């Protein structure tokens, strides 16, 4: 039996890319009932787009996280929003608070109940109890090992088991942390976690700083002799509580042998690029595990995980508790930035209309230049040399080239090499003479665009649906931790 690949979707756009890049299912949050309220989440009439996505990708599942700890007034609010929730094609609800279980069972009898990892379920007796009250799946606590998972599966074989396979780990037990609420007044249990465990803490005493920089400083809780947390002071920070990310892509066979039914990627607050690339890597790795493709075919996609924002990685608690105890520092980082999302190919009348518009504007400008006084014309041409952005140059038809809609998200320079990634090919480096940047309004060539500039890309390569365009991040420095503005 195949393991399900479950990807995060913080908004409709990310949901589309999760499905396109190989997720079997995706999990979303609605309004104020999710532990990631800082994600875009879903609201108003977006259910219409979700319904269309489910039609476009038949067989793909949609899970909805209602995983906060509910106060009475929040249960009242949930009741008030039931009719809104019904408009979404939800296959399963992810919950931790059993107080809302009877309500969901009554109002959504066809939807499955999945127990959130926040409930800290890590033993077979608890799994049996949750099964008895109607849960179809348990997302096990992150503190569990593969050996313990196998024991639970053997004890309760008809309960689906899910665990996190990739992404950020919380230093607190099953994510039940009060640190954010204490330091910022933002409760993690209500979805407002400020990730204070990732902050940089400074040791102000000179001798202590020197000791911490030596790497020999450890902390030990009084009643737990022999359990140490290392403290390391860098140039301007101390890492105490910031855990490494989970990365289990090279251990999927062991996860399958343990009896897992679903592998969950963390990251509803992560970027579209992150969702697409991580989902794609695990899709290919699972396909290789199931014999659909070779390990050699999957390898380049798996290697691309290094080009996605991440911290140092670990196997968490799956093999050895000591692996999860190691801390790290700094923000997630990547040498690439998502430069644009590629849209539909413009063909036929749409292509001809843009081509004709560019040619018309070029002829009008040439006529304007011809009618100028020679001195004025020379000045205008000189200005074009100084400011090439002002030149009026249409694109010309080229055999075998394709014109695509493009939504720019970062600056793209027409003189640069660019790189495409897609669900069906790993990465495609495109040289400067193999593509052109064109205004989608005027049909004229552009030297650069940035976010919100209307443009299309003309290239010799044919691009599949859901292709993304990435460029090297000019601010990235290998080995240097950047300030993420936190």
JSON list of N, CA and C in Angstrom, two decimals, residues 102-132:
[
{"chain": "A", "resi": 102, "resn": "UNK", "atom": "N", "xyz": [-18.06, 16.11, 18.75]},
{"chain": "A", "resi": 102, "resn": "UNK", "atom": "CA", "xyz": [-19.49, 15.85, 18.49]},
{"chain": "A", "resi": 102, "resn": "UNK", "atom": "C", "xyz": [-20.09, 16.82, 17.48]},
{"chain": "A", "resi": 103, "resn": "UNK", "atom": "N", "xyz": [-19.66, 18.08, 17.53]},
{"chain": "A", "resi": 103, "resn": "UNK", "atom": "CA", "xyz": [-20.16, 19.08, 16.59]},
{"chain": "A", "resi": 103, "resn": "UNK", "atom": "C", "xyz": [-19.78, 18.72, 15.15]},
{"chain": "A", "resi": 104, "resn": "UNK", "atom": "N", "xyz": [-18.53, 18.35, 14.95]},
{"chain": "A", "resi": 104, "resn": "UNK", "atom": "CA", "xyz": [-18.07, 17.99, 13.60]},
{"chain": "A", "resi": 104, "resn": "UNK", "atom": "C", "xyz": [-18.74, 16.72, 13.11]},
{"chain": "A", "resi": 105, "resn": "UNK", "atom": "N", "xyz": [-18.91, 15.75, 14.01]},
{"chain": "A", "resi": 105, "resn": "UNK", "atom": "CA", "xyz": [-19.56, 14.50, 13.60]},
{"chain": "A", "resi": 105, "resn": "UNK", "atom": "C", "xyz": [-21.00, 14.72, 13.19]},
{"chain": "A", "resi": 106, "resn": "UNK", "atom": "N", "xyz": [-21.67, 15.65, 13.86]},
{"chain": "A", "resi": 106, "resn": "UNK", "atom": "CA", "xyz": [-23.06, 15.95, 13.53]},
{"chain": "A", "resi": 106, "resn": "UNK", "atom": "C", "xyz": [-23.18, 16.73, 12.23]},
{"chain": "A", "resi": 107, "resn": "UNK", "atom": "N", "xyz": [-22.35, 17.77, 12.08]},
{"chain": "A", "resi": 107, "resn": "UNK", "atom": "CA", "xyz": [-22.48, 18.68, 10.95]},
{"chain": "A", "resi": 107, "resn": "UNK", "atom": "C", "xyz": [-21.78, 18.19, 9.69]},
{"chain": "A", "resi": 108, "resn": "UNK", "atom": "N", "xyz": [-20.74, 17.33, 9.84]},
{"chain": "A", "resi": 108, "resn": "UNK", "atom": "CA", "xyz": [-19.97, 16.85, 8.68]},
{"chain": "A", "resi": 108, "resn": "UNK", "atom": "C", "xyz": [-19.83, 15.33, 8.77]},
{"chain": "A", "resi": 109, "resn": "UNK", "atom": "N", "xyz": [-20.93, 14.61, 8.65]},
{"chain": "A", "resi": 109, "resn": "UNK", "atom": "CA", "xyz": [-20.88, 13.15, 8.85]},
{"chain": "A", "resi": 109, "resn": "UNK", "atom": "C", "xyz": [-20.00, 12.41, 7.84]},
{"chain": "A", "resi": 110, "resn": "UNK", "atom": "N", "xyz": [-19.74, 13.00, 6.69]},
{"chain": "A", "resi": 110, "resn": "UNK", "atom": "CA", "xyz": [-18.93, 12.32, 5.67]},
{"chain": "A", "resi": 110, "resn": "UNK", "atom": "C", "xyz": [-17.45, 12.65, 5.76]},
{"chain": "A", "resi": 111, "resn": "UNK", "atom": "N", "xyz": [-17.09, 13.60, 6.60]},
{"chain": "A", "resi": 111, "resn": "UNK", "atom": "CA", "xyz": [-15.68, 13.98, 6.72]},
{"chain": "A", "resi": 111, "resn": "UNK", "atom": "C", "xyz": [-14.98, 13.14, 7.80]},
{"chain": "A", "resi": 112, "resn": "UNK", "atom": "N", "xyz": [-13.75, 12.77, 7.52]},
{"chain": "A", "resi": 112, "resn": "UNK", "atom": "CA", "xyz": [-12.97, 12.01, 8.50]},
{"chain": "A", "resi": 112, "resn": "UNK", "atom": "C", "xyz": [-12.47, 12.92, 9.62]},
{"chain": "A", "resi": 113, "resn": "UNK", "atom": "N", "xyz": [-12.21, 12.32, 10.76]},
{"chain": "A", "resi": 113, "resn": "UNK", "atom": "CA", "xyz": [-11.57, 13.02, 11.87]},
{"chain": "A", "resi": 113, "resn": "UNK", "atom": "C", "xyz": [-10.13, 12.54, 12.00]},
{"chain": "A", "resi": 114, "resn": "UNK", "atom": "N", "xyz": [-9.20, 13.49, 11.95]},
{"chain": "A", "resi": 114, "resn": "UNK", "atom": "CA", "xyz": [-7.78, 13.19, 12.15]},
{"chain": "A", "resi": 114, "resn": "UNK", "atom": "C", "xyz": [-7.31, 13.89, 13.41]},
{"chain": "A", "resi": 115, "resn": "UNK", "atom": "N", "xyz": [-6.67, 13.17, 14.29]},
{"chain": "A", "resi": 115, "resn": "UNK", "atom": "CA", "xyz": [-6.18, 13.76, 15.53]},
{"chain": "A", "resi": 115, "resn": "UNK", "atom": "C", "xyz": [-4.90, 14.52, 15.28]},
{"chain": "A", "resi": 116, "resn": "UNK", "atom": "N", "xyz": [-4.85, 15.77, 15.71]},
{"chain": "A", "resi": 116, "resn": "UNK", "atom": "CA", "xyz": [-3.67, 16.60, 15.50]},
{"chain": "A", "resi": 116, "resn": "UNK", "atom": "C", "xyz": [-2.50, 16.12, 16.35]},
{"chain": "A", "resi": 117, "resn": "UNK", "atom": "N", "xyz": [-1.30, 16.40, 15.85]},
{"chain": "A", "resi": 117, "resn": "UNK", "atom": "CA", "xyz": [-0.10, 16.09, 16.63]},
{"chain": "A", "resi": 117, "resn": "UNK", "atom": "C", "xyz": [-0.09, 16.85, 17.95]},
{"chain": "A", "resi": 118, "resn": "UNK", "atom": "N", "xyz": [-0.84, 17.96, 18.02]},
{"chain": "A", "resi": 118, "resn": "UNK", "atom": "CA", "xyz": [-0.92, 18.75, 19.25]},
{"chain": "A", "resi": 118, "resn": "UNK", "atom": "C", "xyz": [-1.52, 17.95, 20.40]},
{"chain": "A", "resi": 119, "resn": "UNK", "atom": "N", "xyz": [-2.24, 16.88, 20.10]},
{"chain": "A", "resi": 119, "resn": "UNK", "atom": "CA", "xyz": [-2.85, 16.07, 21.15]},
{"chain": "A", "resi": 119, "resn": "UNK", "atom": "C", "xyz": [-1.84, 15.14, 21.81]},
{"chain": "A", "resi": 120, "resn": "UNK", "atom": "N", "xyz": [-0.62, 15.07, 21.26]},
{"chain": "A", "resi": 120, "resn": "UNK", "atom": "CA", "xyz": [0.48, 14.28, 21.85]},
{"chain": "A", "resi": 120, "resn": "UNK", "atom": "C", "xyz": [0.14, 12.81, 22.02]},
{"chain": "A", "resi": 121, "resn": "UNK", "atom": "N", "xyz": [-0.46, 12.22, 21.03]},
{"chain": "A", "resi": 121, "resn": "UNK", "atom": "CA", "xyz": [-0.78, 10.80, 21.08]},
{"chain": "A", "resi": 121, "resn": "UNK", "atom": "C", "xyz": [0.45, 9.99, 20.71]},
{"chain": "A", "resi": 122, "resn": "UNK", "atom": "N", "xyz": [0.97, 9.22, 21.65]},
{"chain": "A", "resi": 122, "resn": "UNK", "atom": "CA", "xyz": [2.22, 8.48, 21.41]},
{"chain": "A", "resi": 122, "resn": "UNK", "atom": "C", "xyz": [2.16, 7.05, 21.95]},
{"chain": "A", "resi": 123, "resn": "UNK", "atom": "N", "xyz": [0.94, 6.51, 22.17]},
{"chain": "A", "resi": 123, "resn": "UNK", "atom": "CA", "xyz": [0.86, 5.12, 22.63]},
{"chain": "A", "resi": 123, "resn": "UNK", "atom": "C", "xyz": [-0.38, 4.44, 22.07]},
{"chain": "A", "resi": 124, "resn": "UNK", "atom": "N", "xyz": [-0.36, 3.13, 22.02]},
{"chain": "A", "resi": 124, "resn": "UNK", "atom": "CA", "xyz": [-1.43, 2.37, 21.38]},
{"chain": "A", "resi": 124, "resn": "UNK", "atom": "C", "xyz": [-2.74, 2.45, 22.13]},
{"chain": "A", "resi": 125, "resn": "UNK", "atom": "N", "xyz": [-2.71, 2.56, 23.47]},
{"chain": "A", "resi": 125, "resn": "UNK", "atom": "CA", "xyz": [-3.95, 2.65, 24.23]},
{"chain": "A", "resi": 125, "resn": "UNK", "atom": "C", "xyz": [-4.69, 3.95, 23.91]},
{"chain": "A", "resi": 126, "resn": "UNK", "atom": "N", "xyz": [-3.94, 5.03, 23.77]},
{"chain": "A", "resi": 126, "resn": "UNK", "atom": "CA", "xyz": [-4.57, 6.30, 23.39]},
{"chain": "A", "resi": 126, "resn": "UNK", "atom": "C", "xyz": [-5.15, 6.20, 21.98]},
{"chain": "A", "resi": 127, "resn": "UNK", "atom": "N", "xyz": [-4.43, 5.55, 21.09]},
{"chain": "A", "resi": 127, "resn": "UNK", "atom": "CA", "xyz": [-4.91, 5.39, 19.72]},
{"chain": "A", "resi": 127, "resn": "UNK", "atom": "C", "xyz": [-6.22, 4.61, 19.71]},
{"chain": "A", "resi": 128, "resn": "UNK", "atom": "N", "xyz": [-6.30, 3.56, 20.52]},
{"chain": "A", "resi": 128, "resn": "UNK", "atom": "CA", "xyz": [-7.53, 2.78, 20.61]},
{"chain": "A", "resi": 128, "resn": "UNK", "atom": "C", "xyz": [-8.69, 3.64, 21.12]},
{"chain": "A", "resi": 129, "resn": "UNK", "atom": "N", "xyz": [-8.41, 4.50, 22.09]},
{"chain": "A", "resi": 129, "resn": "UNK", "atom": "CA", "xyz": [-9.45, 5.37, 22.62]},
{"chain": "A", "resi": 129, "resn": "UNK", "atom": "C", "xyz": [-9.96, 6.32, 21.57]},
{"chain": "A", "resi": 130, "resn": "UNK", "atom": "N", "xyz": [-9.04, 6.94, 20.83]},
{"chain": "A", "resi": 130, "resn": "UNK", "atom": "CA", "xyz": [-9.47, 7.87, 19.79]},
{"chain": "A", "resi": 130, "resn": "UNK", "atom": "C", "xyz": [-10.24, 7.15, 18.69]},
{"chain": "A", "resi": 131, "resn": "UNK", "atom": "N", "xyz": [-9.84, 5.93, 18.39]},
{"chain": "A", "resi": 131, "resn": "UNK", "atom": "CA", "xyz": [-10.58, 5.13, 17.41]},
{"chain": "A", "resi": 131, "resn": "UNK", "atom": "C", "xyz": [-12.01, 4.89, 17.88]},
{"chain": "A", "resi": 132, "resn": "UNK", "atom": "N", "xyz": [-12.17, 4.64, 19.17]},
{"chain": "A", "resi": 132, "resn": "UNK", "atom": "CA", "xyz": [-13.48, 4.32, 19.71]},
{"chain": "A", "resi": 132, "resn": "UNK", "atom": "C", "xyz": [-14.46, 5.49, 19.64]}
]
